[in-house]
Coordinates of N, CA and C in Angstrom, one line a residue:
M1 N 122.0 37.6 78.2 CA 121.6 37.5 76.8 C 121.1 38.8 76.2
A2 N 120.3 39.5 77.1 CA 119.7 40.8 76.6 C 120.8 41.8 76.2
L3 N 122.0 41.7 76.9 CA 123.0 42.6 76.6 C 123.7 42.3 75.3
R4 N 123.6 41.1 74.9 CA 124.3 40.7 73.6 C 123.4 41.0 72.4
S5 N 122.1 41.1 72.6 CA 121.2 41.3 71.4 C 121.5 42.7 70.8
R6 N 121.4 42.7 69.6 CA 121.6 43.9 68.8 C 120.3 44.6 68.4
V7 N 120.3 45.9 68.6 CA 119.1 46.6 68.2 C 119.2 47.0 66.7
P8 N 118.2 46.6 65.9 CA 118.3 47.0 64.5 C 118.4 48.5 64.3
E9 N 119.2 49.0 63.4 CA 119.3 50.4 63.1 C 118.1 50.8 62.2
A10 N 117.6 52.0 62.4 CA 116.5 52.5 61.6 C 117.1 52.9 60.3
E11 N 116.2 52.8 59.3 CA 116.6 53.2 58.0 C 116.5 54.7 57.9
P12 N 117.5 55.3 57.3 CA 117.4 56.8 57.2 C 116.4 57.1 56.1
S13 N 115.6 58.2 56.5 CA 114.6 58.7 55.5 C 114.7 60.2 55.5
G14 N 114.1 60.7 54.5 CA 114.1 62.2 54.3 C 113.2 62.9 55.2
V15 N 112.4 62.2 56.0 CA 111.4 62.9 56.9 C 112.0 62.9 58.3
A16 N 112.0 64.1 58.9 CA 112.5 64.2 60.2 C 111.4 63.7 61.2
N17 N 111.9 62.9 62.2 CA 111.0 62.4 63.2 C 110.7 63.5 64.2
P18 N 109.5 63.6 64.6 CA 109.1 64.7 65.6 C 109.8 64.3 67.0
S19 N 110.4 65.3 67.6 CA 111.1 65.0 68.9 C 110.1 64.7 70.0
E20 N 109.0 65.4 70.0 CA 108.0 65.2 71.1 C 106.6 65.5 70.5
V21 N 105.6 64.9 71.0 CA 104.2 65.2 70.6 C 103.8 66.4 71.3
D22 N 103.2 67.4 70.6 CA 102.7 68.6 71.2 C 101.6 68.2 72.2
P23 N 101.6 68.9 73.4 CA 100.6 68.6 74.4 C 99.2 69.1 73.9
P24 N 98.2 68.4 74.3 CA 96.8 68.7 73.8 C 96.5 70.1 74.3
E25 N 95.8 70.9 73.4 CA 95.4 72.2 73.7 C 94.3 72.1 74.8
S26 N 94.3 73.1 75.7 CA 93.3 73.1 76.8 C 91.9 73.6 76.2
Q27 N 92.0 74.5 75.3 CA 90.8 75.0 74.6 C 91.0 75.0 73.1
P28 N 90.0 74.8 72.4 CA 90.1 74.9 70.9 C 90.5 76.3 70.5
F29 N 91.1 76.4 69.3 CA 91.6 77.6 68.8 C 90.5 78.7 68.7
D30 N 89.3 78.3 68.2 CA 88.2 79.2 68.1 C 87.8 79.8 69.4
Q31 N 87.8 79.0 70.5 CA 87.4 79.6 71.8 C 88.5 80.6 72.3
R32 N 89.8 80.3 72.1 CA 90.8 81.2 72.5 C 90.7 82.5 71.7
M33 N 90.5 82.4 70.4 CA 90.4 83.6 69.6 C 89.2 84.4 70.0
S34 N 88.1 83.8 70.4 CA 86.9 84.6 70.8 C 87.2 85.3 72.1
K35 N 88.0 84.7 73.0 CA 88.4 85.4 74.2 C 89.3 86.6 73.9
V36 N 90.2 86.5 72.9 CA 91.1 87.6 72.5 C 90.2 88.7 71.9
E37 N 89.3 88.4 71.1 CA 88.4 89.4 70.5 C 87.6 90.1 71.6
E38 N 87.1 89.3 72.6 CA 86.3 89.8 73.7 C 87.2 90.9 74.5
I39 N 88.4 90.5 74.7 CA 89.3 91.4 75.5 C 89.5 92.7 74.7
R40 N 89.8 92.5 73.4 CA 90.0 93.7 72.5 C 88.8 94.6 72.5
R41 N 87.6 94.0 72.3 CA 86.4 94.8 72.3 C 86.1 95.5 73.6
N42 N 86.3 94.8 74.7 CA 86.2 95.4 76.0 C 87.1 96.6 76.2
R43 N 88.4 96.4 75.7 CA 89.4 97.5 75.9 C 89.0 98.7 75.1
R44 N 88.5 98.5 73.9 CA 88.0 99.6 73.0 C 86.9 100.4 73.7
L45 N 85.9 99.6 74.2 CA 84.8 100.2 74.9 C 85.2 101.0 76.2
L46 N 86.1 100.4 76.9 CA 86.6 101.0 78.2 C 87.3 102.3 77.9
D47 N 88.0 102.3 76.8 CA 88.7 103.6 76.4 C 87.8 104.6 75.8
S48 N 86.7 104.2 75.2 CA 85.8 105.2 74.6 C 84.8 105.8 75.6
Y49 N 84.4 105.1 76.7 CA 83.5 105.6 77.6 C 84.2 106.4 78.7
S50 N 83.5 107.6 79.1 CA 84.1 108.4 80.2 C 83.8 107.7 81.5
E51 N 82.7 107.0 81.7 CA 82.4 106.2 82.8 C 81.9 104.9 82.3
A52 N 82.2 103.8 83.0 CA 81.8 102.5 82.6 C 81.7 101.5 83.7
V53 N 81.0 100.4 83.5 CA 81.0 99.3 84.5 C 81.5 98.1 83.8
V54 N 82.3 97.3 84.5 CA 82.8 96.0 84.0 C 82.0 94.9 84.7
V55 N 81.3 94.1 83.9 CA 80.4 93.1 84.4 C 80.9 91.7 84.1
Q56 N 81.0 90.9 85.2 CA 81.3 89.5 85.0 C 80.1 88.7 84.9
H57 N 79.8 88.1 83.7 CA 78.6 87.3 83.5 C 78.8 85.9 84.1
H58 N 77.7 85.2 84.4 CA 77.7 83.9 85.0 C 78.3 82.8 84.0
D59 N 78.3 83.1 82.7 CA 78.8 82.1 81.8 C 80.3 82.3 81.5
G60 N 80.9 83.3 82.2 CA 82.4 83.5 82.1 C 82.7 84.7 81.3
R61 N 81.8 85.2 80.5 CA 82.1 86.4 79.7 C 82.2 87.6 80.5
T62 N 83.0 88.6 80.0 CA 83.1 89.9 80.7 C 82.6 90.9 79.7
G63 N 81.9 91.9 80.2 CA 81.3 92.9 79.4 C 81.6 94.3 80.0
V64 N 81.7 95.3 79.1 CA 81.9 96.7 79.5 C 80.7 97.4 79.0
Y65 N 80.0 98.2 79.9 CA 78.8 98.9 79.5 C 78.8 100.3 80.1
K66 N 78.0 101.2 79.6 CA 77.8 102.5 80.2 C 77.0 102.2 81.5
P67 N 77.2 103.0 82.5 CA 76.5 102.7 83.8 C 75.0 102.6 83.7
D68 N 74.4 103.4 82.9 CA 72.9 103.4 82.8 C 72.5 102.4 81.7
E69 N 73.3 101.8 80.9 CA 72.9 100.8 79.9 C 73.2 99.4 80.2
W70 N 73.7 99.1 81.4 CA 73.9 97.7 81.8 C 72.6 97.0 82.0
P71 N 72.4 95.9 81.3 CA 71.1 95.1 81.5 C 71.1 94.4 82.8
D72 N 70.6 94.9 83.8 CA 70.6 94.3 85.1 C 69.5 93.3 85.2
D73 N 69.7 92.1 84.5 CA 68.8 91.1 84.5 C 69.2 89.9 85.4
G74 N 70.1 90.1 86.2 CA 70.6 89.0 87.1 C 71.6 88.1 86.5
D75 N 72.1 88.4 85.3 CA 73.0 87.6 84.5 C 74.4 87.7 85.0
G76 N 74.7 88.7 85.8 CA 76.1 88.9 86.2 C 76.2 90.0 87.3
Y77 N 77.4 90.3 87.7 CA 77.5 91.4 88.7 C 78.7 92.3 88.3
I78 N 78.7 93.5 88.8 CA 79.7 94.5 88.5 C 80.9 94.2 89.4
V79 N 82.1 94.0 88.7 CA 83.3 93.8 89.4 C 84.2 95.0 89.5
A80 N 84.0 95.9 88.5 CA 84.9 97.1 88.5 C 84.1 98.2 87.8
R81 N 84.6 99.4 88.0 CA 84.0 100.6 87.4 C 85.0 101.6 87.0
K82 N 84.8 102.1 85.8 CA 85.7 103.2 85.3 C 85.2 104.5 86.0
L83 N 86.0 105.1 86.8 CA 85.6 106.2 87.6 C 85.7 107.5 86.7
P84 N 85.1 108.6 87.1 CA 85.2 109.9 86.4 C 86.6 110.3 86.2
S85 N 87.5 109.9 87.1 CA 88.9 110.3 87.0 C 89.6 109.6 85.9
G86 N 89.0 108.5 85.4 CA 89.6 107.7 84.3 C 90.3 106.5 84.8
R87 N 90.4 106.4 86.2 CA 91.0 105.2 86.8 C 90.0 104.1 86.9
L88 N 90.5 102.9 87.0 CA 89.6 101.7 87.2 C 89.5 101.4 88.7
G89 N 88.3 101.4 89.2 CA 88.1 101.1 90.6 C 87.5 99.7 90.8
Y90 N 87.9 99.0 91.8 CA 87.4 97.6 92.0 C 86.4 97.6 93.2
Y91 N 85.5 96.7 93.2 CA 84.5 96.7 94.3 C 85.2 96.4 95.6
A92 N 84.9 97.3 96.6 CA 85.6 97.2 97.9 C 85.0 96.3 98.9
G93 N 83.9 95.6 98.5 CA 83.3 94.7 99.4 C 81.9 95.1 99.9
P94 N 81.2 94.2 100.6 CA 79.8 94.6 101.0 C 79.8 95.7 102.0
D95 N 80.9 95.9 102.8 CA 80.9 97.0 103.8 C 81.0 98.3 103.1
A96 N 81.4 98.4 101.9 CA 81.5 99.7 101.1 C 80.2 100.1 100.6
G97 N 79.2 99.2 100.5 CA 77.9 99.6 99.9 C 77.5 98.6 98.8
P98 N 76.4 98.9 98.2 CA 75.9 98.1 97.1 C 76.8 98.3 95.8
R99 N 76.8 97.3 94.9 CA 77.5 97.4 93.7 C 77.0 98.5 92.8
T100 N 75.8 99.0 93.0 CA 75.3 100.0 92.1 C 75.8 101.4 92.6
D101 N 76.4 101.5 93.7 CA 76.9 102.8 94.2 C 78.3 103.0 93.8
P102 N 78.6 104.1 93.0 CA 79.9 104.3 92.5 C 81.0 104.5 93.6
D103 N 80.5 104.9 94.8 CA 81.4 105.1 95.9 C 81.9 103.8 96.5
A104 N 81.3 102.7 96.1 CA 81.7 101.4 96.7 C 82.9 100.8 95.9
F105 N 83.4 101.6 94.9 CA 84.6 101.1 94.1 C 85.8 102.0 94.4
R106 N 86.9 101.4 94.7 CA 88.1 102.1 95.1 C 89.2 101.8 94.1
P107 N 89.9 102.8 93.6 CA 91.1 102.5 92.8 C 92.1 101.7 93.7
W108 N 92.7 100.7 93.0 CA 93.7 99.9 93.8 C 95.1 100.5 93.6
D109 N 95.7 100.9 94.7 CA 97.1 101.4 94.7 C 97.9 100.3 95.4
P110 N 98.8 99.7 94.7 CA 99.6 98.7 95.4 C 100.5 99.3 96.5
P111 N 100.7 98.7 97.6 CA 101.5 99.2 98.6 C 103.0 99.4 98.1
I112 N 103.6 100.5 98.4 CA 105.0 100.7 98.1 C 105.8 100.7 99.3
P113 N 106.7 99.7 99.4 CA 107.5 99.6 100.7 C 108.4 100.8 100.8
P114 N 108.6 101.3 102.0 CA 109.5 102.5 102.1 C 110.9 102.1 101.8
R115 N 111.6 103.1 101.2 CA 113.0 102.9 100.9 C 113.9 102.9 102.1
R116 N 114.9 102.0 102.1 CA 115.8 102.0 103.2 C 116.7 103.2 103.2
V117 N 117.0 103.8 104.4 CA 117.9 104.9 104.4 C 119.3 104.5 104.9
W118 N 120.2 104.7 103.9 CA 121.6 104.4 104.2 C 122.3 105.7 104.6
K119 N 123.1 105.7 105.6 CA 123.8 106.9 106.0 C 125.2 106.5 106.6
R120 N 126.1 107.4 106.4 CA 127.4 107.3 107.0 C 127.5 108.3 108.1
E121 N 127.7 107.7 109.3 CA 127.8 108.6 110.5 C 129.1 109.3 110.6
P122 N 129.2 110.4 111.4 CA 130.5 111.1 111.5 C 131.7 110.2 111.9
D123 N 131.4 109.2 112.7 CA 132.5 108.3 113.1 C 132.9 107.3 112.0
G124 N 132.2 107.3 110.9 CA 132.5 106.3 109.8 C 131.6 105.1 109.7
T125 N 130.8 104.9 110.7 CA 129.9 103.8 110.8 C 128.8 103.9 109.7
I126 N 128.5 102.9 109.0 CA 127.4 102.9 108.0 C 126.1 102.4 108.7
T127 N 125.0 103.1 108.6 CA 123.8 102.7 109.2 C 122.7 102.5 108.1
I128 N 121.8 101.6 108.4 CA 120.7 101.3 107.5 C 119.5 101.5 108.4
D129 N 118.6 102.4 108.1 CA 117.4 102.7 108.8 C 117.8 103.0 110.3
G130 N 118.9 103.7 110.5 CA 119.3 104.1 111.9 C 120.0 103.0 112.7
K131 N 120.2 101.8 112.2 CA 120.9 100.7 112.9 C 122.2 100.5 112.2
P132 N 123.3 100.1 112.9 CA 124.5 99.8 112.3 C 124.4 98.7 111.3
A133 N 125.0 98.8 110.2 CA 125.0 97.7 109.2 C 125.9 96.6 109.6
S134 N 125.7 95.4 109.0 CA 126.5 94.2 109.3 C 128.0 94.5 109.1
P135 N 128.9 93.7 109.7 CA 130.3 93.9 109.4 C 130.7 93.7 108.0
G136 N 130.0 92.8 107.3 CA 130.3 92.6 105.9 C 130.0 93.9 105.1
V137 N 128.9 94.5 105.3 CA 128.5 95.8 104.7 C 129.5 96.9 105.0
Q138 N 129.8 96.9 106.3 CA 130.8 97.9 106.7 C 132.1 97.8 106.0
F139 N 132.6 96.5 105.8 CA 133.9 96.2 105.1 C 133.7 96.6 103.7
M140 N 132.6 96.2 103.0 CA 132.4 96.4 101.6 C 132.4 97.9 101.2
F141 N 131.8 98.7 102.1 CA 131.7 100.1 101.8 C 132.6 101.0 102.6
G142 N 133.6 100.4 103.2 CA 134.6 101.2 103.9 C 134.1 101.9 105.2
G143 N 133.2 101.2 105.8 CA 132.7 101.8 107.1 C 133.6 101.4 108.3
K144 N 133.2 101.9 109.4 CA 134.0 101.6 110.6 C 133.7 100.2 111.1
I145 N 134.8 99.4 111.2 CA 134.6 98.1 111.7 C 135.2 98.0 113.1
E146 N 134.3 97.4 113.9 CA 134.7 97.3 115.3 C 135.9 96.3 115.4
Q147 N 137.0 96.7 116.0 CA 138.1 95.7 116.2 C 137.9 95.0 117.6
P148 N 138.3 93.7 117.6 CA 138.2 93.1 118.9 C 139.2 93.6 119.9
S149 N 138.8 93.6 121.2 CA 139.7 94.2 122.2 C 141.0 93.4 122.3
K150 N 140.9 92.1 122.2 CA 142.1 91.3 122.3 C 142.3 90.5 120.9
P151 N 143.5 90.4 120.5 CA 143.7 89.6 119.3 C 143.4 88.1 119.6
P152 N 142.8 87.4 118.6 CA 142.6 86.0 118.9 C 143.9 85.2 119.0
Q153 N 143.9 84.2 119.9 CA 145.1 83.5 120.2 C 145.1 82.1 119.5

């Protein structure tokens, strides 16, 4: 019986039906805009100071201060420091020293993997990092392909 019942058609209207309801915002617009303004303000301060400390406050705010002007009232801790070279150095950990010591902050250089060395040997074999490449690579680039001693039967 359910298959025979007819669904009434909706009346056409000039208003478009929304396809989906927007998901609820995780933060109100004002809070998100205040974060954007905080980031912009911190960036301006970081660019204007020759040396600076980046402080993470306990309430989630981040501040940029001159090293001698940071209010060390226990409200936060230094997470990074703008070094005299102009690079940003991050705290290297307790083994590096206290957070008040500029030498405890190291610039972060991401590791760069070494490039593979491709070479064509005098006999025509293609090697990658000194080892013969796979037969597919040999075929693709015209390298020497080892022929089987007996043809398959």
